[in-house]
Amino acid sequence: MSLFEMPEFDAHEQVVFGHDPASGLKAIIAIHSTALGPAAGGCRMWVYASTTEAVRDALRLSRGMSYKNAMANLPFGGGKSVIIGNAQKSKTQALFEAFGKFVDSVGGRYIAAEDVGTTTADMENVSHKTRYVSGLNRRPGEAGGDPSPKTALGVHLGIKAAAKFRLGRSDLQGLSVAIQGVGGVGYHLCRLLTEEGARVYAADVRPAAVERVRDEFKAMGVPVETVLSQEVDVVAPCALGAILNAQSIPVMRARIVAGAANNQLAEDKDGLALQQADILYAPDYVINAGGIISATREYAGGASEAQVNTEIEAIPARLTEIFERARRESRTTNAVADQLARERIGSASQRRVA
Ligand code: NAD
């Protein structure tokens, strides 16, 4: 199937393939839209089953970034990059420097940051070859650095907004939350939730990650296979995408799904399945914008950590507006969010043409 016929293709502006035999780099940059500004989005390093799967992921994730940046009111469009490779075994400085050259080759139309499989240290290596990168080491008080704690902050505040809307709860005391994946974001989310008295159940394919949150925050470990069907108030997906699907939704017992993972719905119709099951879904790209808010403010320069936190604190009100509109119009929360994002991008495109 050609790229233009892929279901994930959605009028993307540019898709570029990069190859560097010396370092072994095989990468793709997908720029979905620059209507609102340069395309900002993370770099994922992953062992894809095929190049086609990597392209699909880049297309899907980059569109998600357009929507995410638009909904976070950021002056950035949406893009994403993927490096095809094993993040546990194949990382070298040369690989990320070659990736830096690749990013530089699109001349600032795409700005990279870390994502699943990449770290602040990797982005430092990228920065040796391009200035179009963020998520670098920063001094305390300044905006930027590892985006995971900032994403976790937004998700934490989003869970509070969802709990208020769906359960009438004004605090998190005793609220039960099952977190799928306690890595970069899930770990910090676990900390924030337990600090406010929530009961957290954690699952991760890495047993050491669960042990850590058990030791540090008294979270309870649950099996990876059953984390989504736990009898809890909230399920917080913080691992990978497409986990809300025809298999998982019928067995879910939570009243709320609110987590950091990108592209949680396998298909748009799964949003309807959640609505019909009376499960409130916090659209992923709205609730998980904390990291990109931090990374783009770091990139633009001049913002303090306090300013970034203030922007992240706007996430719960944005979610509540979507929840209310969805209820008022008997629509799914994902449909309402998609429409709002498309409107913002569409009016920016029209201004650009005019
Ligand atoms: P991470 O790789 O640090 O953590 C993911 C964790 O999930 C790992 O500990 C991994 O072992 C675990 N995991 C993988 N498959 C699993 C499974 N089937 N069941 C249970 N656990 C599983 O990644 P992260 O940075 O924490 O990001 C998590 C999710 O949030 C991703 O979907 C990412 O795209 C999204 N996200 C992250 C950020 C950020 O700032 N890091 C921002 C926005 C969105």
CSV table of C-alpha atoms and ligand atoms in Angstrom, one decimal:
chain,number,residue,atom,x,y,z
A,1,MET,CA,0.0,0.0,0.0
A,2,SER,CA,1.4,3.4,-0.9
A,3,LEU,CA,1.7,6.1,1.8
A,4,PHE,CA,-1.0,8.2,0.4
A,5,GLU,CA,-3.5,5.3,0.6
A,6,MET,CA,-2.8,4.4,4.2
A,7,PRO,CA,-5.7,5.0,6.5
A,8,GLU,CA,-3.4,6.9,8.9
A,9,PHE,CA,-2.5,9.4,6.1
A,10,ASP,CA,-4.4,12.6,6.8
A,11,ALA,CA,-3.1,15.3,4.4
A,12,HIS,CA,0.3,15.2,6.1
A,13,GLU,CA,2.5,18.0,4.7
A,14,GLN,CA,5.8,16.0,4.6
A,15,VAL,CA,7.2,12.6,5.4
A,16,VAL,CA,10.9,12.1,5.2
A,17,PHE,CA,13.0,9.0,5.5
A,18,GLY,CA,16.6,9.2,6.9
A,19,HIS,CA,19.3,6.5,6.6
A,20,ASP,CA,22.9,6.7,7.8
A,21,PRO,CA,24.7,3.4,7.2
A,22,ALA,CA,27.7,4.3,9.4
A,23,SER,CA,25.6,4.7,12.6
A,24,GLY,CA,22.8,2.3,11.5
A,25,LEU,CA,20.2,5.1,11.7
A,26,LYS,CA,16.9,4.3,10.0
A,27,ALA,CA,14.4,7.0,10.9
A,28,ILE,CA,11.2,8.8,9.7
A,29,ILE,CA,10.1,12.3,10.3
A,30,ALA,CA,6.4,12.9,9.7
A,31,ILE,CA,5.2,16.5,9.6
A,32,HIS,CA,1.4,16.6,9.8
A,33,SER,CA,0.8,20.4,9.9
A,34,THR,CA,2.8,23.6,10.3
A,35,ALA,CA,-0.3,25.8,10.2
A,36,LEU,CA,0.1,26.9,13.8
A,37,GLY,CA,4.0,26.9,13.7
A,38,PRO,CA,6.9,24.6,13.3
A,39,ALA,CA,5.9,20.9,13.9
A,40,ALA,CA,6.9,19.9,17.4
A,41,GLY,CA,6.8,16.3,18.7
A,42,GLY,CA,8.9,13.6,20.3
A,43,CYS,CA,11.2,11.0,18.8
A,44,ARG,CA,10.2,7.4,19.5
A,45,MET,CA,12.7,4.6,19.3
A,46,TRP,CA,11.0,1.3,18.8
A,47,VAL,CA,11.5,-2.2,17.3
A,48,TYR,CA,8.8,-2.1,14.6
A,49,ALA,CA,7.7,-5.3,12.9
A,50,SER,CA,8.1,-3.6,9.5
A,51,THR,CA,8.9,-0.2,7.9
A,52,THR,CA,5.2,0.1,7.1
A,53,GLU,CA,4.4,-0.2,10.8
A,54,ALA,CA,6.9,2.5,11.6
A,55,VAL,CA,5.4,4.8,8.9
A,56,ARG,CA,1.9,4.1,10.3
A,57,ASP,CA,3.0,5.0,13.8
A,58,ALA,CA,4.7,8.2,12.6
A,59,LEU,CA,1.6,9.3,10.7
A,60,ARG,CA,-0.7,8.6,13.6
A,61,LEU,CA,1.5,10.2,16.2
A,62,SER,CA,2.3,13.3,14.2
A,63,ARG,CA,-1.4,14.0,13.6
A,64,GLY,CA,-2.0,13.5,17.3
A,65,MET,CA,0.7,16.2,17.9
A,66,SER,CA,-1.1,18.7,15.7
A,67,TYR,CA,-4.2,18.2,17.8
A,68,LYS,CA,-2.3,18.2,21.0
A,69,ASN,CA,-0.4,21.4,20.3
A,70,ALA,CA,-3.6,23.1,19.0
A,71,MET,CA,-5.5,22.2,22.1
A,72,ALA,CA,-2.8,23.4,24.4
A,73,ASN,CA,-2.8,26.8,22.6
A,74,LEU,CA,0.8,26.4,21.6
A,75,PRO,CA,2.3,28.3,18.6
A,76,PHE,CA,3.4,25.0,17.1
A,77,GLY,CA,2.2,22.5,14.5
A,78,GLY,CA,2.4,18.7,14.8
A,79,GLY,CA,5.1,16.3,13.9
A,80,LYS,CA,6.8,13.2,15.2
A,81,SER,CA,9.8,11.1,14.4
A,82,VAL,CA,10.6,7.4,14.8
A,83,ILE,CA,13.9,5.7,14.9
A,84,ILE,CA,13.6,2.0,14.0
A,85,GLY,CA,15.8,0.2,16.5
A,86,ASN,CA,16.1,-1.4,19.9
A,87,ALA,CA,16.3,1.3,22.6
A,88,GLN,CA,17.8,-1.2,25.1
A,89,LYS,CA,20.6,-2.4,22.8
A,90,SER,CA,21.3,-0.1,19.8
A,91,LYS,CA,21.8,3.4,21.2
A,92,THR,CA,25.0,5.2,20.4
A,93,GLN,CA,26.1,8.8,20.4
A,94,ALA,CA,26.8,8.5,16.6
A,95,LEU,CA,23.2,7.2,16.1
A,96,PHE,CA,21.7,10.3,17.8
A,97,GLU,CA,24.1,12.7,16.1
A,98,ALA,CA,23.1,11.2,12.7
A,99,PHE,CA,19.5,11.7,13.8
A,100,GLY,CA,20.4,15.3,14.6
A,101,LYS,CA,21.7,15.9,11.1
A,102,PHE,CA,18.5,14.3,9.8
A,103,VAL,CA,16.3,16.7,11.9
A,104,ASP,CA,18.5,19.6,10.7
A,105,SER,CA,17.9,18.6,7.1
A,106,VAL,CA,14.2,19.7,7.3
A,107,GLY,CA,15.4,23.2,8.2
A,108,GLY,CA,13.4,23.8,11.4
A,109,ARG,CA,10.1,22.6,10.1
A,110,TYR,CA,10.3,19.8,12.8
A,111,ILE,CA,11.5,20.2,16.3
A,112,ALA,CA,12.4,17.0,18.2
A,113,ALA,CA,12.2,16.0,21.8
A,114,GLU,CA,12.2,12.7,23.8
A,115,ASP,CA,9.5,10.1,23.6
A,116,VAL,CA,9.2,6.4,24.4
A,117,GLY,CA,12.7,4.9,24.1
A,118,THR,CA,14.6,8.2,24.1
A,119,THR,CA,15.9,10.3,26.9
A,120,THR,CA,17.3,13.7,27.8
A,121,ALA,CA,20.8,12.3,27.2
A,122,ASP,CA,19.9,11.2,23.7
A,123,MET,CA,18.5,14.7,22.9
A,124,GLU,CA,21.8,16.2,24.1
A,125,ASN,CA,23.5,14.1,21.5
A,126,VAL,CA,20.9,15.2,18.9
A,127,SER,CA,21.7,18.9,19.9
A,128,HIS,CA,25.4,18.4,18.7
A,129,LYS,CA,24.1,18.5,15.1
A,130,THR,CA,21.0,20.6,15.2
A,131,ARG,CA,19.4,23.4,17.2
A,132,TYR,CA,15.9,22.1,16.4
A,133,VAL,CA,15.6,20.0,19.5
A,134,SER,CA,14.3,20.4,23.0
A,135,GLY,CA,14.0,18.3,26.1
A,136,LEU,CA,17.6,19.0,27.0
A,137,ASN,CA,19.2,19.3,30.5
A,138,ARG,CA,18.1,22.5,32.1
A,139,ARG,CA,19.0,24.3,35.3
A,140,PRO,CA,16.4,24.2,38.2
A,141,GLY,CA,13.8,26.9,37.8
A,142,GLU,CA,14.1,27.1,34.1
A,143,ALA,CA,11.5,25.6,31.7
A,144,GLY,CA,12.4,22.3,30.1
A,145,GLY,CA,14.4,19.2,30.8
A,146,ASP,CA,12.8,15.8,31.1
A,147,PRO,CA,9.1,16.3,30.1
A,148,SER,CA,7.8,13.2,32.0
A,149,PRO,CA,7.1,14.9,35.4
A,150,LYS,CA,5.3,17.7,33.6
A,151,THR,CA,3.2,15.3,31.6
A,152,ALA,CA,2.4,13.5,34.9
A,153,LEU,CA,1.4,16.8,36.5
A,154,GLY,CA,-1.1,17.5,33.7
A,155,VAL,CA,-2.5,13.9,34.0
A,156,HIS,CA,-2.8,14.2,37.7
A,157,LEU,CA,-4.8,17.5,37.4
A,158,GLY,CA,-6.8,15.9,34.6
A,159,ILE,CA,-7.7,12.9,36.8
A,160,LYS,CA,-8.9,15.3,39.5
A,161,ALA,CA,-11.1,17.1,36.9
A,162,ALA,CA,-12.5,13.8,35.6
A,163,ALA,CA,-13.2,12.6,39.2
A,164,LYS,CA,-15.0,15.8,40.0
A,165,PHE,CA,-17.1,15.6,36.8
A,166,ARG,CA,-17.9,11.9,36.8
A,167,LEU,CA,-17.9,11.0,40.5
A,168,GLY,CA,-18.6,14.4,42.1
A,169,ARG,CA,-15.3,14.1,44.1
A,170,SER,CA,-13.5,17.2,45.3
A,171,ASP,CA,-10.4,15.4,46.4
A,172,LEU,CA,-8.4,12.2,45.7
A,173,GLN,CA,-8.5,10.7,49.2
A,174,GLY,CA,-9.3,7.0,48.8
A,175,LEU,CA,-9.8,7.2,45.0
A,176,SER,CA,-8.6,4.0,43.4
A,177,VAL,CA,-6.4,4.3,40.3
A,178,ALA,CA,-4.9,1.6,38.2
A,179,ILE,CA,-1.8,2.7,36.2
A,180,GLN,CA,-0.7,0.7,33.2
A,181,GLY,CA,3.0,1.4,32.9
A,182,VAL,CA,5.0,3.0,35.6
A,183,GLY,CA,7.9,4.3,33.5
A,184,GLY,CA,8.8,8.0,33.0
A,185,VAL,CA,5.3,9.4,33.3
A,186,GLY,CA,3.6,6.6,35.3
A,187,TYR,CA,6.2,6.8,38.1
A,188,HIS,CA,5.7,10.5,38.7
A,189,LEU,CA,1.9,10.1,38.4
A,190,CYS,CA,2.0,7.4,41.0
A,191,ARG,CA,3.9,9.8,43.3
A,192,LEU,CA,1.5,12.7,42.8
A,193,LEU,CA,-1.6,10.5,43.3
A,194,THR,CA,-0.4,8.7,46.5
A,195,GLU,CA,0.7,12.1,47.9
A,196,GLU,CA,-3.0,13.1,47.8
A,197,GLY,CA,-4.2,9.9,49.4
A,198,ALA,CA,-5.2,7.9,46.3
A,199,ARG,CA,-4.9,4.1,46.3
A,200,VAL,CA,-2.7,3.2,43.3
A,201,TYR,CA,-2.5,-0.2,41.6
A,202,ALA,CA,0.5,-0.5,39.3
A,203,ALA,CA,1.3,-2.8,36.4
A,204,ASP,CA,4.4,-2.9,34.3
A,205,VAL,CA,6.1,-5.5,32.0
A,206,ARG,CA,9.3,-4.6,33.9
A,207,PRO,CA,8.9,-6.0,37.5
A,208,ALA,CA,11.6,-3.6,38.8
A,209,ALA,CA,9.4,-0.6,37.8
A,210,VAL,CA,6.6,-2.0,39.9
A,211,GLU,CA,8.9,-2.8,42.9
A,212,ARG,CA,10.1,0.8,42.8
A,213,VAL,CA,6.6,2.3,43.2
A,214,ARG,CA,5.7,-0.3,45.7
A,215,ASP,CA,8.7,0.6,47.8
A,216,GLU,CA,8.6,4.4,47.4
A,217,PHE,CA,4.8,5.1,47.3
A,218,LYS,CA,3.2,2.0,48.7
A,219,ALA,CA,1.5,1.3,45.4
A,220,MET,CA,0.1,-2.2,45.0
A,221,GLY,CA,1.3,-4.4,42.1
A,222,VAL,CA,-1.3,-5.9,39.8
A,223,PRO,CA,-0.8,-8.2,36.8
A,224,VAL,CA,-0.2,-6.7,33.4
A,225,GLU,CA,-2.9,-8.9,31.9
A,226,THR,CA,-5.7,-7.5,34.2
A,227,VAL,CA,-4.7,-3.9,34.9
A,228,LEU,CA,-7.3,-2.5,32.5
A,229,SER,CA,-10.1,-4.6,34.0
A,230,GLN,CA,-9.3,-3.7,37.7
A,231,GLU,CA,-12.3,-2.7,39.8
A,232,VAL,CA,-11.1,0.8,40.4
A,233,ASP,CA,-12.4,4.4,39.9
A,234,VAL,CA,-9.8,5.3,37.3
A,235,VAL,CA,-7.7,3.5,34.8
A,236,ALA,CA,-4.6,5.5,33.7
A,237,PRO,CA,-3.0,4.1,30.6
A,238,CYS,CA,0.7,5.2,30.7
A,239,ALA,CA,2.4,2.7,28.5
A,240,LEU,CA,1.5,2.3,24.8
A,241,GLY,CA,-1.4,3.1,22.4
A,242,ALA,CA,-4.4,1.3,21.1
A,243,ILE,CA,-5.2,-0.4,24.4
A,244,LEU,CA,-8.8,0.8,24.4
A,245,ASN,CA,-10.3,-1.6,22.0
A,246,ALA,CA,-13.0,-4.2,21.4
A,247,GLN,CA,-11.3,-6.7,23.7
A,248,SER,CA,-10.5,-4.4,26.6
A,249,ILE,CA,-13.5,-2.1,26.8
A,250,PRO,CA,-16.2,-4.8,27.5
A,251,VAL,CA,-14.3,-6.0,30.6
A,252,MET,CA,-13.4,-2.6,32.0
A,253,ARG,CA,-14.9,-1.8,35.4
A,254,ALA,CA,-13.5,1.7,36.0
A,255,ARG,CA,-15.7,4.8,35.6
A,256,ILE,CA,-12.9,7.0,34.1
A,257,VAL,CA,-10.1,6.5,31.7
A,258,ALA,CA,-7.5,9.2,32.1
A,259,GLY,CA,-3.8,8.7,31.3
A,260,ALA,CA,-0.7,9.8,29.5
A,261,ALA,CA,-0.4,7.2,26.7
A,262,ASN,CA,-0.8,8.6,23.1
A,263,ASN,CA,-3.4,7.2,20.8
A,264,GLN,CA,-5.2,5.2,23.5
A,265,LEU,CA,-8.3,4.5,21.3
A,266,ALA,CA,-7.6,1.7,18.8
A,267,GLU,CA,-10.3,3.3,16.6
A,268,ASP,CA,-12.5,6.3,16.9
A,269,LYS,CA,-15.5,4.0,17.4
A,270,ASP,CA,-13.9,2.8,20.7
A,271,GLY,CA,-14.7,6.2,22.1
A,272,LEU,CA,-18.4,5.5,21.4
A,273,ALA,CA,-18.0,2.1,23.1
A,274,LEU,CA,-16.6,3.8,26.2
A,275,GLN,CA,-19.4,6.3,26.2
A,276,GLN,CA,-22.0,3.5,25.9
A,277,ALA,CA,-20.3,1.7,28.8
A,278,ASP,CA,-20.7,4.9,30.8
A,279,ILE,CA,-16.9,5.3,31.1
A,280,LEU,CA,-15.7,8.9,30.9
A,281,TYR,CA,-12.7,9.2,28.6
A,282,ALA,CA,-10.3,12.1,29.0
A,283,PRO,CA,-9.0,12.6,25.4
A,284,ASP,CA,-5.3,11.6,25.5
A,285,TYR,CA,-3.8,14.5,23.6
A,286,VAL,CA,-5.6,17.0,25.9
A,287,ILE,CA,-4.7,15.5,29.2
A,288,ASN,CA,-1.1,14.6,28.3
A,289,ALA,CA,0.0,18.0,26.9
A,290,GLY,CA,2.2,18.9,30.0
A,291,GLY,CA,5.4,17.5,28.4
A,292,ILE,CA,5.0,19.3,25.1
A,293,ILE,CA,4.1,22.5,26.9
A,294,SER,CA,7.4,22.2,28.8
A,295,ALA,CA,9.5,21.2,25.8
A,296,THR,CA,8.2,23.9,23.5
A,297,ARG,CA,8.6,26.6,26.2
A,298,GLU,CA,12.1,25.4,26.7
A,299,TYR,CA,12.7,25.6,22.9
A,300,ALA,CA,11.2,29.1,22.6
A,301,GLY,CA,13.3,30.2,25.6
A,302,GLY,CA,12.7,32.7,28.3
A,303,ALA,CA,10.0,30.8,30.3
A,304,SER,CA,10.4,29.8,33.9
A,305,GLU,CA,9.2,26.5,35.4
A,306,ALA,CA,6.5,28.4,37.3
A,307,GLN,CA,5.1,29.7,34.0
A,308,VAL,CA,5.1,26.2,32.5
A,309,ASN,CA,3.2,24.9,35.6
A,310,THR,CA,0.6,27.7,35.2
A,311,GLU,CA,0.0,26.6,31.6
A,312,ILE,CA,-0.3,23.0,32.7
A,313,GLU,CA,-2.8,24.0,35.3
A,314,ALA,CA,-5.1,25.1,32.4
A,315,ILE,CA,-5.5,21.4,31.3
A,316,PRO,CA,-8.3,20.5,33.8
A,317,ALA,CA,-10.5,23.4,32.7
A,318,ARG,CA,-10.0,22.5,29.1
A,319,LEU,CA,-11.0,18.9,29.9
A,320,THR,CA,-14.1,19.9,31.8
A,321,GLU,CA,-15.2,22.1,28.9
A,322,ILE,CA,-14.9,19.0,26.7
A,323,PHE,CA,-16.7,16.7,29.2
A,324,GLU,CA,-19.6,19.3,29.5
A,325,ARG,CA,-19.9,19.8,25.8
A,326,ALA,CA,-19.9,16.1,25.1
A,327,ARG,CA,-22.7,15.6,27.7
A,328,ARG,CA,-24.7,18.5,26.4
A,329,GLU,CA,-24.5,17.4,22.7
A,330,SER,CA,-24.6,13.6,23.5
A,331,ARG,CA,-21.3,13.1,21.7
A,332,THR,CA,-18.1,11.3,22.6
A,333,THR,CA,-15.4,13.3,24.3
A,334,ASN,CA,-12.9,12.3,21.6
A,335,ALA,CA,-15.2,13.6,18.9
A,336,VAL,CA,-15.6,16.9,20.7
A,337,ALA,CA,-11.8,17.3,21.2
A,338,ASP,CA,-11.1,16.3,17.6
A,339,GLN,CA,-13.5,18.9,16.3
A,340,LEU,CA,-12.1,21.7,18.5
A,341,ALA,CA,-8.5,20.8,17.4
A,342,ARG,CA,-9.4,20.7,13.7
A,343,GLU,CA,-11.2,24.1,14.0
A,344,ARG,CA,-8.1,25.7,15.5
A,345,ILE,CA,-5.8,24.2,12.9
A,346,GLY,CA,-8.3,25.0,10.0
A,347,SER,CA,-8.6,28.7,11.0
A,348,ALA,CA,-4.8,29.0,11.2
A,349,SER,CA,-4.5,27.4,7.7
A,350,GLN,CA,-7.0,29.9,6.3
A,351,ARG,CA,-5.2,32.9,7.9
A,352,ARG,CA,-2.0,31.6,6.3
A,353,VAL,CA,-3.6,31.3,2.9
A,354,ALA,CA,-5.1,34.8,3.2
B,1,NAD,P1,8.3,5.0,29.3
B,1,NAD,O1,8.9,4.1,28.2
B,1,NAD,O2,9.3,5.7,30.2
B,1,NAD,O3,7.3,4.2,30.2
B,1,NAD,C1,6.4,3.2,29.7
B,1,NAD,C2,6.3,2.1,30.7
B,1,NAD,O4,5.3,1.2,30.3
B,1,NAD,C3,7.6,1.3,30.8
B,1,NAD,O5,8.0,1.2,32.2
B,1,NAD,C4,7.3,0.0,30.2
B,1,NAD,O6,8.0,-1.1,30.8
B,1,NAD,C5,5.8,-0.1,30.4
B,1,NAD,N1,5.0,-1.0,29.5
B,1,NAD,C6,5.2,-1.2,28.2
B,1,NAD,N2,4.3,-2.1,27.8
B,1,NAD,C7,3.5,-2.4,28.8
B,1,NAD,C8,2.4,-3.2,29.0
B,1,NAD,N3,1.8,-3.9,28.0
B,1,NAD,N4,1.8,-3.3,30.2
B,1,NAD,C9,2.3,-2.6,31.2
B,1,NAD,N5,3.4,-1.8,31.2
B,1,NAD,C10,4.0,-1.7,30.0
B,1,NAD,O7,7.4,6.0,28.5
B,1,NAD,P2,6.8,7.4,29.1
B,1,NAD,O8,7.6,8.5,28.7
B,1,NAD,O9,6.4,7.2,30.5
B,1,NAD,O10,5.4,7.5,28.2
B,1,NAD,C11,4.3,6.7,28.5
B,1,NAD,C12,3.2,7.0,27.5
B,1,NAD,O11,2.9,8.3,27.6
B,1,NAD,C13,3.6,6.8,26.0
B,1,NAD,O12,2.5,6.4,25.3
B,1,NAD,C14,4.0,8.1,25.6
B,1,NAD,O13,3.9,8.3,24.2
B,1,NAD,C15,3.0,9.0,26.3
B,1,NAD,N6,3.5,10.3,26.6
B,1,NAD,C16,4.6,10.6,27.2
B,1,NAD,C17,5.0,11.9,27.5
B,1,NAD,C18,6.3,12.2,28.2
B,1,NAD,O14,6.4,13.4,28.6
B,1,NAD,N7,7.2,11.2,28.5
B,1,NAD,C19,4.2,12.9,27.0
B,1,NAD,C20,3.0,12.6,26.3
B,1,NAD,C21,2.7,11.3,26.1
